Short mmCIF file of C-alpha atoms and ligand atoms in Angstrom, two decimals:
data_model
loop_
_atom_site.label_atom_id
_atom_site.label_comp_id
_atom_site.label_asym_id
_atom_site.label_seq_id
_atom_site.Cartn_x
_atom_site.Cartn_y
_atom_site.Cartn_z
CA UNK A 37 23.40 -8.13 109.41
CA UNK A 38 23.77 -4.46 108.25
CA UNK A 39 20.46 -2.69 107.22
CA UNK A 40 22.05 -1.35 104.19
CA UNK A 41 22.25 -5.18 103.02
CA UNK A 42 18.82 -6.23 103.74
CA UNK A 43 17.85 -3.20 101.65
CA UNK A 44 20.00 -4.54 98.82
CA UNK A 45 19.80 -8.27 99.52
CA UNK A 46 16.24 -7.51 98.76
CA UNK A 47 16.93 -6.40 95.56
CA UNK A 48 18.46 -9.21 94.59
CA UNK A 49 15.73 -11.15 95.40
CA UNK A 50 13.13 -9.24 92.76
CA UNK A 51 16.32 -9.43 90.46
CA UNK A 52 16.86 -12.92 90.31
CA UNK A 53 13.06 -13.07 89.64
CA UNK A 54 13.01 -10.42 86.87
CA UNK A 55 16.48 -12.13 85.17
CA UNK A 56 15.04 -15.72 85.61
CA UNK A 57 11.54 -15.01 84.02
CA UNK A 58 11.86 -12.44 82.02
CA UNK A 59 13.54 -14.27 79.19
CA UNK A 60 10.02 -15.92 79.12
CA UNK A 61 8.62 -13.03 77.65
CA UNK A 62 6.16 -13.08 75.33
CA UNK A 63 5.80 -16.97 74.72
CA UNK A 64 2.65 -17.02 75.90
CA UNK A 65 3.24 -19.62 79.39
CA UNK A 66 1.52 -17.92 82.78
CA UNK A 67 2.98 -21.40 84.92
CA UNK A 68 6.32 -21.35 83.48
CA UNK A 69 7.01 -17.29 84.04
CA UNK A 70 5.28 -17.80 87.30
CA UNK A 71 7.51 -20.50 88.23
CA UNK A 72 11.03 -19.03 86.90
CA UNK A 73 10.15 -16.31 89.21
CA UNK A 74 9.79 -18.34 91.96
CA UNK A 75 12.78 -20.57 91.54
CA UNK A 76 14.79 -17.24 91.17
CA UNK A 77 13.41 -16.05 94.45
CA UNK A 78 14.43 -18.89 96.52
CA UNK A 79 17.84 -18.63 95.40
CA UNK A 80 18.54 -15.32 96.08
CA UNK A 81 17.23 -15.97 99.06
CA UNK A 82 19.46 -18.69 100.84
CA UNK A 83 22.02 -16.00 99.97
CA UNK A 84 20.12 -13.41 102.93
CA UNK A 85 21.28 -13.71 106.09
CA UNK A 86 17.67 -13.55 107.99
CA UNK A 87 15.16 -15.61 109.62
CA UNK A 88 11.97 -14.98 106.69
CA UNK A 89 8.90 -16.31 107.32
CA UNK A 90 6.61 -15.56 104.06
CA UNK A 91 3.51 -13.76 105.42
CA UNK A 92 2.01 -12.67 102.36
CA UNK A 93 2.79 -15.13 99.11
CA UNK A 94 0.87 -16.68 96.92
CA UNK A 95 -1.02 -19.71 98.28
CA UNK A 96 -1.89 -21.47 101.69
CA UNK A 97 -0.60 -24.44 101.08
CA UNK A 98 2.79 -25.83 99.74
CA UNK A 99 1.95 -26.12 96.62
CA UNK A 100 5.78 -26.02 94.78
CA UNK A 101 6.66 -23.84 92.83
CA UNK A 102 4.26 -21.47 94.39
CA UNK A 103 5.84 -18.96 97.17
CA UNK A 104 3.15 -20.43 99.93
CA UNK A 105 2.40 -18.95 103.14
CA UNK A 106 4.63 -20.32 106.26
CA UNK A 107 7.36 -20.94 103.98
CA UNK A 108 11.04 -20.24 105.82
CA UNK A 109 13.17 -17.76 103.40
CA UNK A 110 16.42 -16.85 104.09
CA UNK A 111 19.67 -18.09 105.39
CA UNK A 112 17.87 -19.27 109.23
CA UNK A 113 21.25 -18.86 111.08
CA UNK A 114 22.24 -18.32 114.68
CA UNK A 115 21.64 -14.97 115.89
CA UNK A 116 19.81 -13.71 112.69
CA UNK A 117 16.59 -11.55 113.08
CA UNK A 118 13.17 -12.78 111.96
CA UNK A 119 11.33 -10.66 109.71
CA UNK A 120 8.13 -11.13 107.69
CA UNK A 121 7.96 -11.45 104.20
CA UNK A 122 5.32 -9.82 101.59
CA UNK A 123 6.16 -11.47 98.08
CA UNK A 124 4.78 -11.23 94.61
CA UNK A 125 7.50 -12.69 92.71
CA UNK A 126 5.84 -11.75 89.54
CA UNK A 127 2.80 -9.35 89.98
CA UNK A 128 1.45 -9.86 86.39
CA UNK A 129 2.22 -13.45 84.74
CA UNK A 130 0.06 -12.58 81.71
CA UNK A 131 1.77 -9.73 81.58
CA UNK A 132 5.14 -11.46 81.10
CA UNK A 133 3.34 -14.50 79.37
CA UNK A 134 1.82 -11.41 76.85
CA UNK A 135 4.93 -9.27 76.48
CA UNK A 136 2.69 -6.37 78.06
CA UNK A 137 3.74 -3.55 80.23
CA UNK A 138 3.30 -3.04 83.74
CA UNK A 139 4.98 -6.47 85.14
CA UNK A 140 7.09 -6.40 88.05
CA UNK A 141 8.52 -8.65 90.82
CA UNK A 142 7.60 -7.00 94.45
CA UNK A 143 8.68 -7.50 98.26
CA UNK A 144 8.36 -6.09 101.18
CA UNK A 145 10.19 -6.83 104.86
CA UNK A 146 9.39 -6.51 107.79
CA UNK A 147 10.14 -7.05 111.83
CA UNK A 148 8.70 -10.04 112.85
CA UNK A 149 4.95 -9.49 113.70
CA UNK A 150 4.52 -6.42 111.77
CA UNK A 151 2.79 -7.54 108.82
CA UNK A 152 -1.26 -7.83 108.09
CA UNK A 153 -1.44 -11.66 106.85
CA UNK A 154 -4.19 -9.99 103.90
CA UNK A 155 -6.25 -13.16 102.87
CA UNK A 156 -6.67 -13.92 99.77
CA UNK A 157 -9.73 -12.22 99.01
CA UNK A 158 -10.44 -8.29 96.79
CA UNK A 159 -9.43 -4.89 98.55
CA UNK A 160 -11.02 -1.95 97.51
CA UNK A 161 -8.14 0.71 96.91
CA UNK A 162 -7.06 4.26 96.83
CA UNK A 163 -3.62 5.74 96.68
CA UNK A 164 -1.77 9.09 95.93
CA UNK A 165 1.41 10.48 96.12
CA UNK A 166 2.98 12.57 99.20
CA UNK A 167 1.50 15.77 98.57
CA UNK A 168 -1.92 14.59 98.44
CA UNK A 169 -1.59 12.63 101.61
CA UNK A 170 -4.60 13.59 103.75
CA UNK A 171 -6.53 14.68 100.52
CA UNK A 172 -8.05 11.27 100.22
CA UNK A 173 -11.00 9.23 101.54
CA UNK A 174 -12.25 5.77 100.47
CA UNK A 175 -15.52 6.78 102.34
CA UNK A 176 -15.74 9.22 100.04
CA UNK A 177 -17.02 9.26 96.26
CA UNK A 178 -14.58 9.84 93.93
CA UNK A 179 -15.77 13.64 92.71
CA UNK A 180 -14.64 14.39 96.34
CA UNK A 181 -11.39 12.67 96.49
CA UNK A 182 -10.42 13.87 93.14
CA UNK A 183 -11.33 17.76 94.04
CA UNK A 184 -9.83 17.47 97.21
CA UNK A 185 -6.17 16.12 95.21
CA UNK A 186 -6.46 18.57 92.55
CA UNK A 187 -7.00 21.23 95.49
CA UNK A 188 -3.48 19.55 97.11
CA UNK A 189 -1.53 19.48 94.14
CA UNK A 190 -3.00 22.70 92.97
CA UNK A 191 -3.88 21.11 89.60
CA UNK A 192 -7.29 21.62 87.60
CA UNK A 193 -9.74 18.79 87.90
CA UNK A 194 -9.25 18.13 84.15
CA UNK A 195 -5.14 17.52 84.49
CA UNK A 196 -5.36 14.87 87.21
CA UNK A 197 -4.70 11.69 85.72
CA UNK A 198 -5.87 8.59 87.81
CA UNK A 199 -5.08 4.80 86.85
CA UNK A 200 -7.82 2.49 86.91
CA UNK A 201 -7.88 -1.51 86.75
CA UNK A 202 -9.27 -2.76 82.89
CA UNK A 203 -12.12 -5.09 84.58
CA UNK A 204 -15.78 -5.38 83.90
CA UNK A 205 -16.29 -4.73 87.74
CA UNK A 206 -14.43 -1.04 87.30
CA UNK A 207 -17.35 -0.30 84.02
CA UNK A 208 -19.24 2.43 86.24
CA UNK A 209 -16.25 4.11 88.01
CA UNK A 210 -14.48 4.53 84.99
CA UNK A 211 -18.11 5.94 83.39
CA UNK A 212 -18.00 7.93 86.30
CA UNK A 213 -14.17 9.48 86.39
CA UNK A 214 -14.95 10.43 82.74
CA UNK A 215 -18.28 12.16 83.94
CA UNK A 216 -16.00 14.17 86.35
CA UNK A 217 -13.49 15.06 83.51
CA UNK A 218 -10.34 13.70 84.80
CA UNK A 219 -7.59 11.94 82.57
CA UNK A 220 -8.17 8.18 82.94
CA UNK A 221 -5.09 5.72 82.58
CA UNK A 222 -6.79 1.68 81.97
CA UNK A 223 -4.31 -0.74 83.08
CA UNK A 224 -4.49 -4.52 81.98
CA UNK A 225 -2.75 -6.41 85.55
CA UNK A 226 -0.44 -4.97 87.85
CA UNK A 227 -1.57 -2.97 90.56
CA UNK A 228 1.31 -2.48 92.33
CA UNK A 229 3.11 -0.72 89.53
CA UNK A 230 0.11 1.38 89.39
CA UNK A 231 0.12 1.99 93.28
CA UNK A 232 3.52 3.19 93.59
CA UNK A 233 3.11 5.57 89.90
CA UNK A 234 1.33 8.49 91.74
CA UNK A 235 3.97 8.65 94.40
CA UNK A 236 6.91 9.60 91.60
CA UNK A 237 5.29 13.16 90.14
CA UNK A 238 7.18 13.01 86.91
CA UNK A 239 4.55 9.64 85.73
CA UNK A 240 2.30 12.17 85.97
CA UNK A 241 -0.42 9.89 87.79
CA UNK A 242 -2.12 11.30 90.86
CA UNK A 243 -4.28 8.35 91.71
CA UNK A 244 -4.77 4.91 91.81
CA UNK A 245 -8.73 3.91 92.66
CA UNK A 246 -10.71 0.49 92.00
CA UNK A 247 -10.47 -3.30 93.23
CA UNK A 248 -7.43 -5.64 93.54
CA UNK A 249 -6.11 -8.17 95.19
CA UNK A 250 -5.71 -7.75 98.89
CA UNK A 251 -2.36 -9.08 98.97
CA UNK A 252 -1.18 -6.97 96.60
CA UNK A 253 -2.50 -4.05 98.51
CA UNK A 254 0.04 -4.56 101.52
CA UNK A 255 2.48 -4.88 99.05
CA UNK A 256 1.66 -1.36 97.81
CA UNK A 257 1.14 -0.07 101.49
CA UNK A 258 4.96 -0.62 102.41
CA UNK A 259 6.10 0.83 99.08
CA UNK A 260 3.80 3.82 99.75
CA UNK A 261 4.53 4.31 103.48
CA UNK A 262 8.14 4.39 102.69
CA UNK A 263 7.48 7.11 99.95
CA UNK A 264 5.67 8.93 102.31
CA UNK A 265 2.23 8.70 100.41
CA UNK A 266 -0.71 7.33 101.05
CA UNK A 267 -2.85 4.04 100.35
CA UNK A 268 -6.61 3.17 101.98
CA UNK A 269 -8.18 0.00 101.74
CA UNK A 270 -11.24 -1.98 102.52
CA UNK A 271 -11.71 -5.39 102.44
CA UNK A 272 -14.29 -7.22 99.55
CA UNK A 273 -15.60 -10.29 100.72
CA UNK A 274 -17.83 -12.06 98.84
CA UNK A 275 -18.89 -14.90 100.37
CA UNK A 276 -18.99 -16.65 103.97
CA UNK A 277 -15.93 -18.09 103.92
CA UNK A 278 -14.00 -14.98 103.15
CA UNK A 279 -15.72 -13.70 106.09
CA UNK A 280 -14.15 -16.23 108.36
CA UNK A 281 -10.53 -15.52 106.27
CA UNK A 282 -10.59 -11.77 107.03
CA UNK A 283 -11.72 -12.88 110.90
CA UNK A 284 -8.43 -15.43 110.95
CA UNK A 285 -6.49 -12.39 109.43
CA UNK A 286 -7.84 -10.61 112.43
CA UNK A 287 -9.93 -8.33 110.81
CA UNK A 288 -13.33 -7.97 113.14
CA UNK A 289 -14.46 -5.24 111.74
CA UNK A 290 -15.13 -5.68 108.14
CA UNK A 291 -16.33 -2.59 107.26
CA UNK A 292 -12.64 -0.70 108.67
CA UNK A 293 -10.74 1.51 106.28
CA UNK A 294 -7.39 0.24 106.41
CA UNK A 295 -4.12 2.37 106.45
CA UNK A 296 -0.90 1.73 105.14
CA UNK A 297 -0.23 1.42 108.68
CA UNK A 298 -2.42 -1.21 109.78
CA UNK A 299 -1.30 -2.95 106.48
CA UNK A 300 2.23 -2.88 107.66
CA UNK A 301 3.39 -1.84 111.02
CA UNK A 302 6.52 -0.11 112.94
CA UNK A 303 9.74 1.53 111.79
CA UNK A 304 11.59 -1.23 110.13
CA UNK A 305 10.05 -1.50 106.87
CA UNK A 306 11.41 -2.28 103.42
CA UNK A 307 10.24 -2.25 99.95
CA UNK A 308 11.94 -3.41 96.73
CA UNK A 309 10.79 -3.93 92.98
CA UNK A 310 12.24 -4.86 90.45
CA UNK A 311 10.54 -4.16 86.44
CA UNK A 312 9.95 -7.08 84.32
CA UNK A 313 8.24 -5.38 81.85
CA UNK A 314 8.37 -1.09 81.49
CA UNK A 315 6.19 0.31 83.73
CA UNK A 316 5.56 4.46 84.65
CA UNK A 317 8.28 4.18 87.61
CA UNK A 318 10.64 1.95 85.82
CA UNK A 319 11.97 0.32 82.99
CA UNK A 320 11.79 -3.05 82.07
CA UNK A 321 14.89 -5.74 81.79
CA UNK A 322 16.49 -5.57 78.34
CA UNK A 323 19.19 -7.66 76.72
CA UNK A 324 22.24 -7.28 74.96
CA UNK A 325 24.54 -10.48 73.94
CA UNK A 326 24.93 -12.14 77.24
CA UNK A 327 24.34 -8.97 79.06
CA UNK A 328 21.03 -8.31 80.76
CA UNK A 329 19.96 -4.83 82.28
CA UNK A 330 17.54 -4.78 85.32
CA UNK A 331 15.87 -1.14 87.26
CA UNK A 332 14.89 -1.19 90.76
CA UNK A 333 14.31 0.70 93.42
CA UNK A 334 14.65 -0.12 97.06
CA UNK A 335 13.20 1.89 99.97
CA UNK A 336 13.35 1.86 103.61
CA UNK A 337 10.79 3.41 105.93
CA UNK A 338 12.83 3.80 108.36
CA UNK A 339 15.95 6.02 107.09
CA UNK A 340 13.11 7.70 103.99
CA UNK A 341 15.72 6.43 101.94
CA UNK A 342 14.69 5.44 98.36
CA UNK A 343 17.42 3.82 95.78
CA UNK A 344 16.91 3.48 92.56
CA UNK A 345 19.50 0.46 91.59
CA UNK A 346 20.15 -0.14 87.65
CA UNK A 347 22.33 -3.30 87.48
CA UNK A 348 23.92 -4.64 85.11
CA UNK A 349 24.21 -8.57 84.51
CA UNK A 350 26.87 -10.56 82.64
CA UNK A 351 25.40 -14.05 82.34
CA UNK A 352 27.67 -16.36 81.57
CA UNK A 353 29.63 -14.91 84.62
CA UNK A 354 27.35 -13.92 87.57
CA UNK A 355 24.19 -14.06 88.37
CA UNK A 356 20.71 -15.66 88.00
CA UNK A 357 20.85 -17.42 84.27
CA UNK A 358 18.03 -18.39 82.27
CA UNK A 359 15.64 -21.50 82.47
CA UNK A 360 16.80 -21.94 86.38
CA UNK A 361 20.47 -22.68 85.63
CA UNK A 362 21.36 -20.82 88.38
CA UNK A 363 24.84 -19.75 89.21
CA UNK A 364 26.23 -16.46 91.38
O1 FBP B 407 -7.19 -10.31 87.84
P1 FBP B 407 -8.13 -9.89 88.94
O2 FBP B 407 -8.94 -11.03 89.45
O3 FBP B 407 -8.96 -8.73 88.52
O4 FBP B 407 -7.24 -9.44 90.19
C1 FBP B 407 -6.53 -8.24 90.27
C2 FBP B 407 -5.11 -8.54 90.64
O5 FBP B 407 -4.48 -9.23 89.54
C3 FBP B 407 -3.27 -8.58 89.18
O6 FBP B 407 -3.52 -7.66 88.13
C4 FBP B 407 -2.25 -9.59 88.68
O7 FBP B 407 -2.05 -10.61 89.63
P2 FBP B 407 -1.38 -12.01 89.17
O8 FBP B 407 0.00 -11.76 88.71
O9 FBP B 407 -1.43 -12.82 90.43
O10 FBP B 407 -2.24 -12.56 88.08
C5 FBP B 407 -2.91 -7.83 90.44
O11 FBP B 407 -1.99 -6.81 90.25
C6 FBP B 407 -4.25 -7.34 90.91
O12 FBP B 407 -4.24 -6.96 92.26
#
């Protein structure tokens, strides 16, 4: 199979999630969004010519209609590569169960091998843009990171705007970026939307900091490694047994800032979203009669090619139709 197809037979995947969930909007059911997503996903999927193994999904265990760990993607034929998958069919159900911004349907590829299985556990997280790669440090406290990014994008400590997660554990750093005087940009869910924001200059974000999930956080790594930014992260366990998760996920040394590199390794790396809801990078699926409108974008690491792919959907006729009638 082409490259150029993977790149947009990825996009189809987070389409057919955004088309089949998103006319869920707003009526207030996390399971059934969730689950459109999902049953969107694995139909786009038997239409990709590759050997996926998901690497990153959403549970351990086959637990239908959850995207589970193990589970084969794709179309498995003769002679087809294998390639990892990273999945978050619908990074913010409450989002799409709410009607609130910042939902979006996430993936990322890559060769066989080449992706960190993150357990299921909290990362700690920074990320910024390409021109203040090498101006962060998760070692660091956040005065210091967010001097050293003004310094790099040659901005006063009072423009740089930095999203931060709305959660009760996030209370002091939030205090704390207000101390320093910097713009501060409270998200509800969705932390890959906010990941990838600082890497597109005209959202006007600069940083992401704060704790999400771990899974999520590879996600963001292959977006942000094909944009040519840069994401840190460090592990949260909280308990024994997350201990032993991060050892099975190979992880010995706890403690180890991770790069977008160790999060997701080698050349051939892809990256698609697709918005459910508007976010800072892109807008959300609208409708009009029996036409619905999706934005994506779809990167490769590989090439530095980014795409951003507005599509539009009749249907009655084509693609991915609501409440899992599926047709193509
Ligand atoms: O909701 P928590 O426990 O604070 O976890 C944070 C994580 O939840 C999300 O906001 C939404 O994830 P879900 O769609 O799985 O609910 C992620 O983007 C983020 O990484």
């Amino acid at each position: 199979m082409e490259n150029f197809d993977i790149a947009m037979g990825i996009v189809r995947v987070t389409e057919a999630a955004t088309l089949s969930c998103s006319r869920l909007l707003g009526k207030g059911n996390m399971d059934q969004v969730d689950g459109a997503a999902v049953e969107g996903v694995r139909f786009a999927f038997e239409l990709l010519p590759i050997k996926g193994r998901v690497v990153i999904g959403e549970c351990a265990i086959n637990k239908s209609p959850i995207m589970y760990i193990g589970e084969k993607v794709g179309q498995w034929g003769d002679g087809q590569k294998e390639y990892d998958i990273a999945i978050d069919p619908l990074d913010g159900s409450i989002l799409v169960a709410k009607g609130r911004p910042n939902a979006i349907s996430a993936i990322a590829v890559a060769e066989k091998g080449n992706i960190f299985r993150a357990p299921q556990i909290y990362m700690n997280k920074i990320a910024v843009g390409p021109k203040a790669k090498g101006a962060i440090d998760i070692n660091a406290d956040l005065y210091t990171n967010v001097k050293n990014v003004a310094e790099a994008l040659n901005k006063d400590i009072e423009d740089i705007t930095i999203m931060i997660q709305d959660r009760k554990r996030h209370e002091e750093l939030i205090k704390e970026a207000r101390k320093i005087g910097v713009r501060v940009k409270v998200f509800g869910e969705g932390d890959i939307a906010a990941a990838l924001a600082p890497a597109f200059e005209d959202t006007g974000i600069d940083m992401l900091v704060g704790i999400g999930g771990a899974p999520e956080g590879v996600l963001a790594a292959a977006a942000l490694k094909c944009l040519g930014g840069e994401i840190q992260g460090k592990l949260l366990p909280n308990d024994e047994e997350q201990i032993a998760m991060c050892l099975r996920a190979g992880v010995e040394d706890i403690n180890k800032t991770l790069t977008a590199d160790d999060l997701i390794h080698g050349d051939d790396v892809y990256f698609a979203a697709t918005a459910i809801t508007d976010s800072d990078v892109l807008k959300g699926v609208t409708y009009k009669g029996d036409v619905a409108y999706t934005h994506s974008v779809v990167m490769r690491y590989k090439t530095g090619i980014i795409r951003f792919v507005d599509a539009t959907h009749k249907l009655k006729k084509s693609m991915i139709h609501i409440n899992n009638n599926f047709s193509i």
